[in-house]
One Martini backbone bead per residue (centre of mass of N, CA, C, O) as a GRO file, in nm:
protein
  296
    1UNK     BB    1  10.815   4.826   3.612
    2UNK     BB    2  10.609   4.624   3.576
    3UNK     BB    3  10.759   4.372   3.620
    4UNK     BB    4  10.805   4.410   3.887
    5UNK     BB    5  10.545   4.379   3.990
    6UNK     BB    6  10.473   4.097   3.931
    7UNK     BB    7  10.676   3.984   4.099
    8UNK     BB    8  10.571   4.073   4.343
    9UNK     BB    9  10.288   3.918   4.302
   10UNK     BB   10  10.424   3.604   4.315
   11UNK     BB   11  10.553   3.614   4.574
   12UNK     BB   12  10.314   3.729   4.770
   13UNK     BB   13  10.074   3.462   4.659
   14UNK     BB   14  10.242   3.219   4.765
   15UNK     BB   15  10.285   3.287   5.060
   16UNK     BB   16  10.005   3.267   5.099
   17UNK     BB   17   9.947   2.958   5.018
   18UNK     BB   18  10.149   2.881   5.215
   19UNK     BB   19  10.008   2.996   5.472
   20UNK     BB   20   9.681   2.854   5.407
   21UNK     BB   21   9.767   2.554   5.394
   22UNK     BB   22   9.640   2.223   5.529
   23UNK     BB   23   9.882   2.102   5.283
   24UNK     BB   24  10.058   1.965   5.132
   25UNK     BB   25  10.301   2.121   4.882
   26UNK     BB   26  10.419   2.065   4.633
   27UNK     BB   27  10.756   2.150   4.521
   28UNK     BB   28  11.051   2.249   4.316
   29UNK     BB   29  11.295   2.159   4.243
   30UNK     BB   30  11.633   2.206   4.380
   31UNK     BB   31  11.898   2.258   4.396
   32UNK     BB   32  12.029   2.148   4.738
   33UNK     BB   33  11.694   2.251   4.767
   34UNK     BB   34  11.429   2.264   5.004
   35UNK     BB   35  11.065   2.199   5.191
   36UNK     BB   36  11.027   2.165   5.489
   37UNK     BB   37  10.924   1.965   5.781
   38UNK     BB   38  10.872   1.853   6.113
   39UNK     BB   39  10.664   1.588   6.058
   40UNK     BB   40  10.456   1.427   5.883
   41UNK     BB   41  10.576   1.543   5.613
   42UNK     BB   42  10.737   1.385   5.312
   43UNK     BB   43  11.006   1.614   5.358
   44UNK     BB   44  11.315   1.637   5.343
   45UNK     BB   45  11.507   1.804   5.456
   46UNK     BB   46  11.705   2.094   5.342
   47UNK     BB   47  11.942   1.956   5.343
   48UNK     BB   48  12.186   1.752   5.267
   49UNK     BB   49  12.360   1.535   5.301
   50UNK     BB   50  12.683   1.503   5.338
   51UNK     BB   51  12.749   1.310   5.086
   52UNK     BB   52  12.587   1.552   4.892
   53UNK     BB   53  12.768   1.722   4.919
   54UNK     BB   54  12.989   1.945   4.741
   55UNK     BB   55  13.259   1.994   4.613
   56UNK     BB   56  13.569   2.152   4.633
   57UNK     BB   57  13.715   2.321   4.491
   58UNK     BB   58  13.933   2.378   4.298
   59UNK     BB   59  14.243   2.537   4.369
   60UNK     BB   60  14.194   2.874   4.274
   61UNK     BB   61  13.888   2.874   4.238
   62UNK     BB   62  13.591   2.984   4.241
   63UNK     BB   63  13.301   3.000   4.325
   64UNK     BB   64  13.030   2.951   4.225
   65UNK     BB   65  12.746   3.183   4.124
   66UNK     BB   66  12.457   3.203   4.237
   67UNK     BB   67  12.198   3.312   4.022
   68UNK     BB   68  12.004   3.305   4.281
   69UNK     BB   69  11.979   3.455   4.599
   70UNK     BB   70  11.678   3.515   4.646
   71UNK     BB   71  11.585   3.252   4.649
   72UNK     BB   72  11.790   3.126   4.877
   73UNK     BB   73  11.689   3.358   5.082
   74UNK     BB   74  11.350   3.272   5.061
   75UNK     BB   75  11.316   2.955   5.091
   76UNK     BB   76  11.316   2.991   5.441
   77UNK     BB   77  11.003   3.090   5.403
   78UNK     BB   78  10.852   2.946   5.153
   79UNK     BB   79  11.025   3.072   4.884
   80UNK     BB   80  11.026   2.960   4.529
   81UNK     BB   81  11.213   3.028   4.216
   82UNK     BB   82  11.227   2.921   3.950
   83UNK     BB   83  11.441   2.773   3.756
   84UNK     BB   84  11.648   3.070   3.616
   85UNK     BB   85  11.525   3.280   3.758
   86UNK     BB   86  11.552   3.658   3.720
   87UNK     BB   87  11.568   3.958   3.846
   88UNK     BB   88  11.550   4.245   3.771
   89UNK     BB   89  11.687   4.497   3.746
   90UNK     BB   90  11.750   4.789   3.866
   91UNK     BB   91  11.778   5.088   3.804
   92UNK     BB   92  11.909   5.365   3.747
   93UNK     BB   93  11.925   5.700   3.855
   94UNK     BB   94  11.839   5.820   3.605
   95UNK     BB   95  11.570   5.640   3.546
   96UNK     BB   96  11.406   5.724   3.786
   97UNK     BB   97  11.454   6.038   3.727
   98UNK     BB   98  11.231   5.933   3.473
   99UNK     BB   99  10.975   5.923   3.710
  100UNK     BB  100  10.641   6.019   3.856
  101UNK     BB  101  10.764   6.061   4.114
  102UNK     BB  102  10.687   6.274   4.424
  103UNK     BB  103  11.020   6.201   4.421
  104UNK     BB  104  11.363   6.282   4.435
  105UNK     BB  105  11.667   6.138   4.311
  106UNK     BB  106  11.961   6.189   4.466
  107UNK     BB  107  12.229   6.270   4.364
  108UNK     BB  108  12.562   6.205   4.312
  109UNK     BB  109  12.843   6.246   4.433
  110UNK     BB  110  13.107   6.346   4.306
  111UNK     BB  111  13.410   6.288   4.268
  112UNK     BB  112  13.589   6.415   4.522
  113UNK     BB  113  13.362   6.490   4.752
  114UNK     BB  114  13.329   6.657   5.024
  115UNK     BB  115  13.156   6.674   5.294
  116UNK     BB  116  12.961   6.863   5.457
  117UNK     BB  117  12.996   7.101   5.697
  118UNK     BB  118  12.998   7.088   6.015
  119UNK     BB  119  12.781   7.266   6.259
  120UNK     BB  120  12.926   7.454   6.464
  121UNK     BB  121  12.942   7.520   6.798
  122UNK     BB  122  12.837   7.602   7.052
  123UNK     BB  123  12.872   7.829   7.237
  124UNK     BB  124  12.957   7.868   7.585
  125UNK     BB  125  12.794   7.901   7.808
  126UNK     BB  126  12.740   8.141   8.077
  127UNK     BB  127  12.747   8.143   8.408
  128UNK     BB  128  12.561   8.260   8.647
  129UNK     BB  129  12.578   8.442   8.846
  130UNK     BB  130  12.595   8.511   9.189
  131UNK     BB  131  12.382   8.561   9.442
  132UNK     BB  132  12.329   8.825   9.615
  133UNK     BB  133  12.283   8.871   9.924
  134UNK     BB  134  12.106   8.991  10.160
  135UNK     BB  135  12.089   9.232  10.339
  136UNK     BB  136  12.055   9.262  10.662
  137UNK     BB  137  11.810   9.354  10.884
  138UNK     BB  138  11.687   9.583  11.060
  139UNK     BB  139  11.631   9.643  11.324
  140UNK     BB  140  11.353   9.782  11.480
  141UNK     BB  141  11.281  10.029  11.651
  142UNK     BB  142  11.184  10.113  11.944
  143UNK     BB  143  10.916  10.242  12.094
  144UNK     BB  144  10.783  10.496  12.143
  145UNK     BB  145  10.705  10.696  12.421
  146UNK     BB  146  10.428  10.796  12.540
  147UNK     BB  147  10.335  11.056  12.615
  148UNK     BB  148  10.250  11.301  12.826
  149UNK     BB  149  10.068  11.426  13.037
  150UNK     BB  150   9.924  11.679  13.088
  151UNK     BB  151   9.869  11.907  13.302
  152UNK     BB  152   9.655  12.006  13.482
  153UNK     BB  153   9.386  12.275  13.436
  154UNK     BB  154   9.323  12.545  13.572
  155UNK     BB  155   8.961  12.624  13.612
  156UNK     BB  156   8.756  12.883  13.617
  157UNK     BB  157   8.494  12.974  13.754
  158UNK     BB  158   8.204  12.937  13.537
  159UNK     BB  159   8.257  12.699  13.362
  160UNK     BB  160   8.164  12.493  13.153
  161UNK     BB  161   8.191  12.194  13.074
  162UNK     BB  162   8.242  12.246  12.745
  163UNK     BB  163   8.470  12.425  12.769
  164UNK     BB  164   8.646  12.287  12.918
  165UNK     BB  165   8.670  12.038  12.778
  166UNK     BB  166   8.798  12.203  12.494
  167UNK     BB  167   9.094  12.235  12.695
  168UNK     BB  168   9.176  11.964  12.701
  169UNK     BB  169   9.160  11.837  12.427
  170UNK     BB  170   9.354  12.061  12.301
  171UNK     BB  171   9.596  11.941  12.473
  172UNK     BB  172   9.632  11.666  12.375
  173UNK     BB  173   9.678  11.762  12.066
  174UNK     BB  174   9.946  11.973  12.160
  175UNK     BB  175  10.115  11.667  12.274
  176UNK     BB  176  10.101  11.505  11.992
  177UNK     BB  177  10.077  11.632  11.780
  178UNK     BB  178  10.014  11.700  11.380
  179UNK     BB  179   9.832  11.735  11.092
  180UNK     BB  180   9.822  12.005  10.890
  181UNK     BB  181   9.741  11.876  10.621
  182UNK     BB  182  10.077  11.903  10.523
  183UNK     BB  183  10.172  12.008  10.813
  184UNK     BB  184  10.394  11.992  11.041
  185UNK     BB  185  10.314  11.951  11.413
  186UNK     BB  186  10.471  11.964  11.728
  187UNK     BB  187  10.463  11.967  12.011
  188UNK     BB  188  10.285  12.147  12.279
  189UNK     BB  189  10.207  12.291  12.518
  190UNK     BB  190   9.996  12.407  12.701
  191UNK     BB  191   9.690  12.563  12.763
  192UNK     BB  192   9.560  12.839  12.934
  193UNK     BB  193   9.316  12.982  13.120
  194UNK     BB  194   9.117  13.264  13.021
  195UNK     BB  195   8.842  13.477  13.131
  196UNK     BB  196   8.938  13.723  12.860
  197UNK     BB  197   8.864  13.505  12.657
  198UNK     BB  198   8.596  13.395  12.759
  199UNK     BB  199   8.425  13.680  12.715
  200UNK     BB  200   8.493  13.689  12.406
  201UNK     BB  201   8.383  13.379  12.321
  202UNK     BB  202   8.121  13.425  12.430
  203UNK     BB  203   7.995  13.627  12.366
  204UNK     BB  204   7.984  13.560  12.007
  205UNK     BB  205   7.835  13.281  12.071
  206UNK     BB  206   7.577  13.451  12.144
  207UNK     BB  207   7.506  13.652  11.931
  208UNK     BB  208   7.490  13.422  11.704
  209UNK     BB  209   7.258  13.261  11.842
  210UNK     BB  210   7.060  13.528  11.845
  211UNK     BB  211   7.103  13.637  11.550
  212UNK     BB  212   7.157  13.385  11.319
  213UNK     BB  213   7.501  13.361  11.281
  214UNK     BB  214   7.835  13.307  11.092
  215UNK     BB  215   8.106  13.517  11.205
  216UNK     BB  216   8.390  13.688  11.263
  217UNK     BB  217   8.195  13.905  11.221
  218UNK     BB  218   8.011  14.113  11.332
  219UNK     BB  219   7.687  14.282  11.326
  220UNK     BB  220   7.848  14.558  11.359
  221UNK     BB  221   8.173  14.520  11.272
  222UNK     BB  222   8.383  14.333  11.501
  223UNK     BB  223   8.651  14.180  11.559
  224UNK     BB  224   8.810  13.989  11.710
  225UNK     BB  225   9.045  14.175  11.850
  226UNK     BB  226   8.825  14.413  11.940
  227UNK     BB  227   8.685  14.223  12.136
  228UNK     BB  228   8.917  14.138  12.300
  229UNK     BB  229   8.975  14.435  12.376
  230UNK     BB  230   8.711  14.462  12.548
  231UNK     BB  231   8.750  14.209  12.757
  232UNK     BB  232   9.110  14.289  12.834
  233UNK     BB  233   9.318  14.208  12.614
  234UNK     BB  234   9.678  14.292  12.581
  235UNK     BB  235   9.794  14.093  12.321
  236UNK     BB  236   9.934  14.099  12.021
  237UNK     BB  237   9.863  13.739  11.967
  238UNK     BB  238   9.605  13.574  11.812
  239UNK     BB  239   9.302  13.384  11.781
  240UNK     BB  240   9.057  13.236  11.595
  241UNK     BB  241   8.754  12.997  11.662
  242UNK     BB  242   8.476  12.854  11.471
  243UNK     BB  243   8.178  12.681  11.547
  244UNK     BB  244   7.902  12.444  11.411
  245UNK     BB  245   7.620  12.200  11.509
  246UNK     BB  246   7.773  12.072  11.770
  247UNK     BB  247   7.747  11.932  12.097
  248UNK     BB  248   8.025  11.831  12.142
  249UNK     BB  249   8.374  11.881  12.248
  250UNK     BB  250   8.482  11.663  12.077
  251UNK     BB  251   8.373  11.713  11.776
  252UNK     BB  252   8.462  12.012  11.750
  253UNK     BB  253   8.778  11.946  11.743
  254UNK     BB  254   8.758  11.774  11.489
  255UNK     BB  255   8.653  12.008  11.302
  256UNK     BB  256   8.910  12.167  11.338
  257UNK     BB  257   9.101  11.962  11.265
  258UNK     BB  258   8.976  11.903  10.961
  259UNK     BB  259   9.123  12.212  10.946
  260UNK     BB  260   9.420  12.332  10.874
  261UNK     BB  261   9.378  12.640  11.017
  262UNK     BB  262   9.293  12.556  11.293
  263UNK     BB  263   9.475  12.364  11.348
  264UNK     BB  264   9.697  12.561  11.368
  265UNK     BB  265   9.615  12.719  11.593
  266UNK     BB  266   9.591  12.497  11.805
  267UNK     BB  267   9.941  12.399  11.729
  268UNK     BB  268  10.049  12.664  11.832
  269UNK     BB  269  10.335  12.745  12.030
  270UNK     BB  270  10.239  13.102  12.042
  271UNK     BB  271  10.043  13.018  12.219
  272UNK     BB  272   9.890  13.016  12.594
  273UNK     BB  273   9.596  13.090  12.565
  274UNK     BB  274   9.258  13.033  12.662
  275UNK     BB  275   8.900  13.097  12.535
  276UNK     BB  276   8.566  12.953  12.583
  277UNK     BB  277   8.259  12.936  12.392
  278UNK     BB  278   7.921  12.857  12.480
  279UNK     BB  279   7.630  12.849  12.277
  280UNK     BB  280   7.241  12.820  12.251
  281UNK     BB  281   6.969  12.750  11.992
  282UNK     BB  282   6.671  12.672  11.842
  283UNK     BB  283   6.627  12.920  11.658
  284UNK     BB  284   6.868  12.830  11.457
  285UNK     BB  285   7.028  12.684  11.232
  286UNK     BB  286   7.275  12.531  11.496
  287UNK     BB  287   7.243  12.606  11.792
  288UNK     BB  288   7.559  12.534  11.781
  289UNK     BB  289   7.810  12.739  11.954
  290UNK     BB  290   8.173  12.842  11.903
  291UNK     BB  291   8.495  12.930  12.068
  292UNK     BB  292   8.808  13.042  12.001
  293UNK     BB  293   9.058  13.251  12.228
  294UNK     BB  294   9.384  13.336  12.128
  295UNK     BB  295   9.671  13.375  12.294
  296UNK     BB  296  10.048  13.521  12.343
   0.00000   0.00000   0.00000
């Protein structure tokens, strides 16, 4: 191993000073082989003239072999080995594999053994399915028409201008439909103004508003029915409805709609009639107090 790096730091070192140097350097001589170039320096071609080819071995015999071939084929570089000079053999494979090189000499293979089986075909991947296409969208149906307007309701005279609006504003949402909290009411008739519900459910919101009080039984002890019956309602379906604190007959219906029982009363398409009463007091804890009172 020594040998062989010598050898290559003499190659080497040579190189470098054939390449570093600014003026001919003599050269050994090798049968056959110079060294030289075209322009000033005094060195013979590299091949000798024809006259002194060697001839040509005689039939049957083969050529001589180069003794030295890597110097034949370094001298065209500037590198010349000595004559008779020959590069030491390289290790066999036995040899290289006792040196404690970091890697290891791959084993050659047994004689008469197959090469390794090469690695299966990847199986053939199957094309996507084509997307279908998405079904045609139906066209959306036309709007529904507005509902009708109901017809106006003759009020009878006597009524408060807001006890009017209450029976105006119930009607126009007993033609719209609603949902009384989960529960959907369709459209129903208008209810018609009663004089003899209009006296019961005044007289009940003014005792409220009187006597500082809200509840659908009277602080007499008289229930809703009872007031009905008293102020000459002969129907047997009925149905009452109280609110306090607003002002306004449409924030009052507001706040009946967002309660599912009173909702459910106003949309009920069994009661036919209605009357209401609006009483305030300054004195009251609400002011202002409401009666919706239903006949069927």
């Amino acid at each position: 191993m020594l040998l062989v790096r010598r050898a290559v730091l003499v190659i080497t070192g040579c190189a470098a000073m054939a390449c570093a140097s600014d003026k001919p350097t003599q050269y050994p001589r090798q049968p056959g082989y110079r060294v030289g170039q075209a322009g000033p320096y005094p060195y013979p071609p590299q091949n000798p003239p024809a006259s002194q080819q060697p001839s040509a071995p005689p039939t049957g015999q083969q050529p001589p072999v180069n003794p030295n071939p890597i110097g034949a084929a370094l001298a065209p570089f500037g590198i010349v080995l000595p004559e008779g000079f020959q590069l030491p053999p390289l290790p066999s494979a036995d040899q290289w594999a006792k040196y404690p090189w970091p890697w290891t000499w791959p084993a050659p293979p047994p004689p008469g053994a197959s090469p390794p089986p090469s690695p299966p075909p990847s199986p053939p991947t199957a094309a996507p399915p084509p997307t279908a296409a998405p079904p045609p969208t139906a066209a959306p149906p036309p709007p529904s028409p507005p509902p009708p307007t109901p017809p106006p309701v003759a009020l009878p005279g006597g009524w408060a201008t807001g006890e009017a609006e209450v029976l105006a504003e119930t009607n126009r949402r007993r033609a719209k439909g609603a949902y009384c909290g989960q529960r959907w009411f369709a459209a129903a008739p208008p209810l018609a103004a009663s004089d003899t519900l209009r006296r019961a459910a005044i007289g009940h919101s003014s005792d409220m508003a009187a006597r500082n009080y809200f509840d659908h039984t009277s602080l007499d002890g008289r229930s809703a029915s009872q007031r009905m019956r008293n102020a000459g309602y002969k129907g047997g379906y009925y149905g009452e409805n109280i609110a306090a604190g607003r002002s306004t007959a449409i924030r009052t219906v507001d706040q009946w709609m967002d309660s599912p029982g009173h909702c459910a009363n106003i949309m009920d398409r069994n009661f036919h009639v209605l009357g209401v009463g609006y009483a305030q007091s300054a004195n009251s804890t609400y002011t202002h107090y409401w009666t919706q009172n239903f006949g069927g």
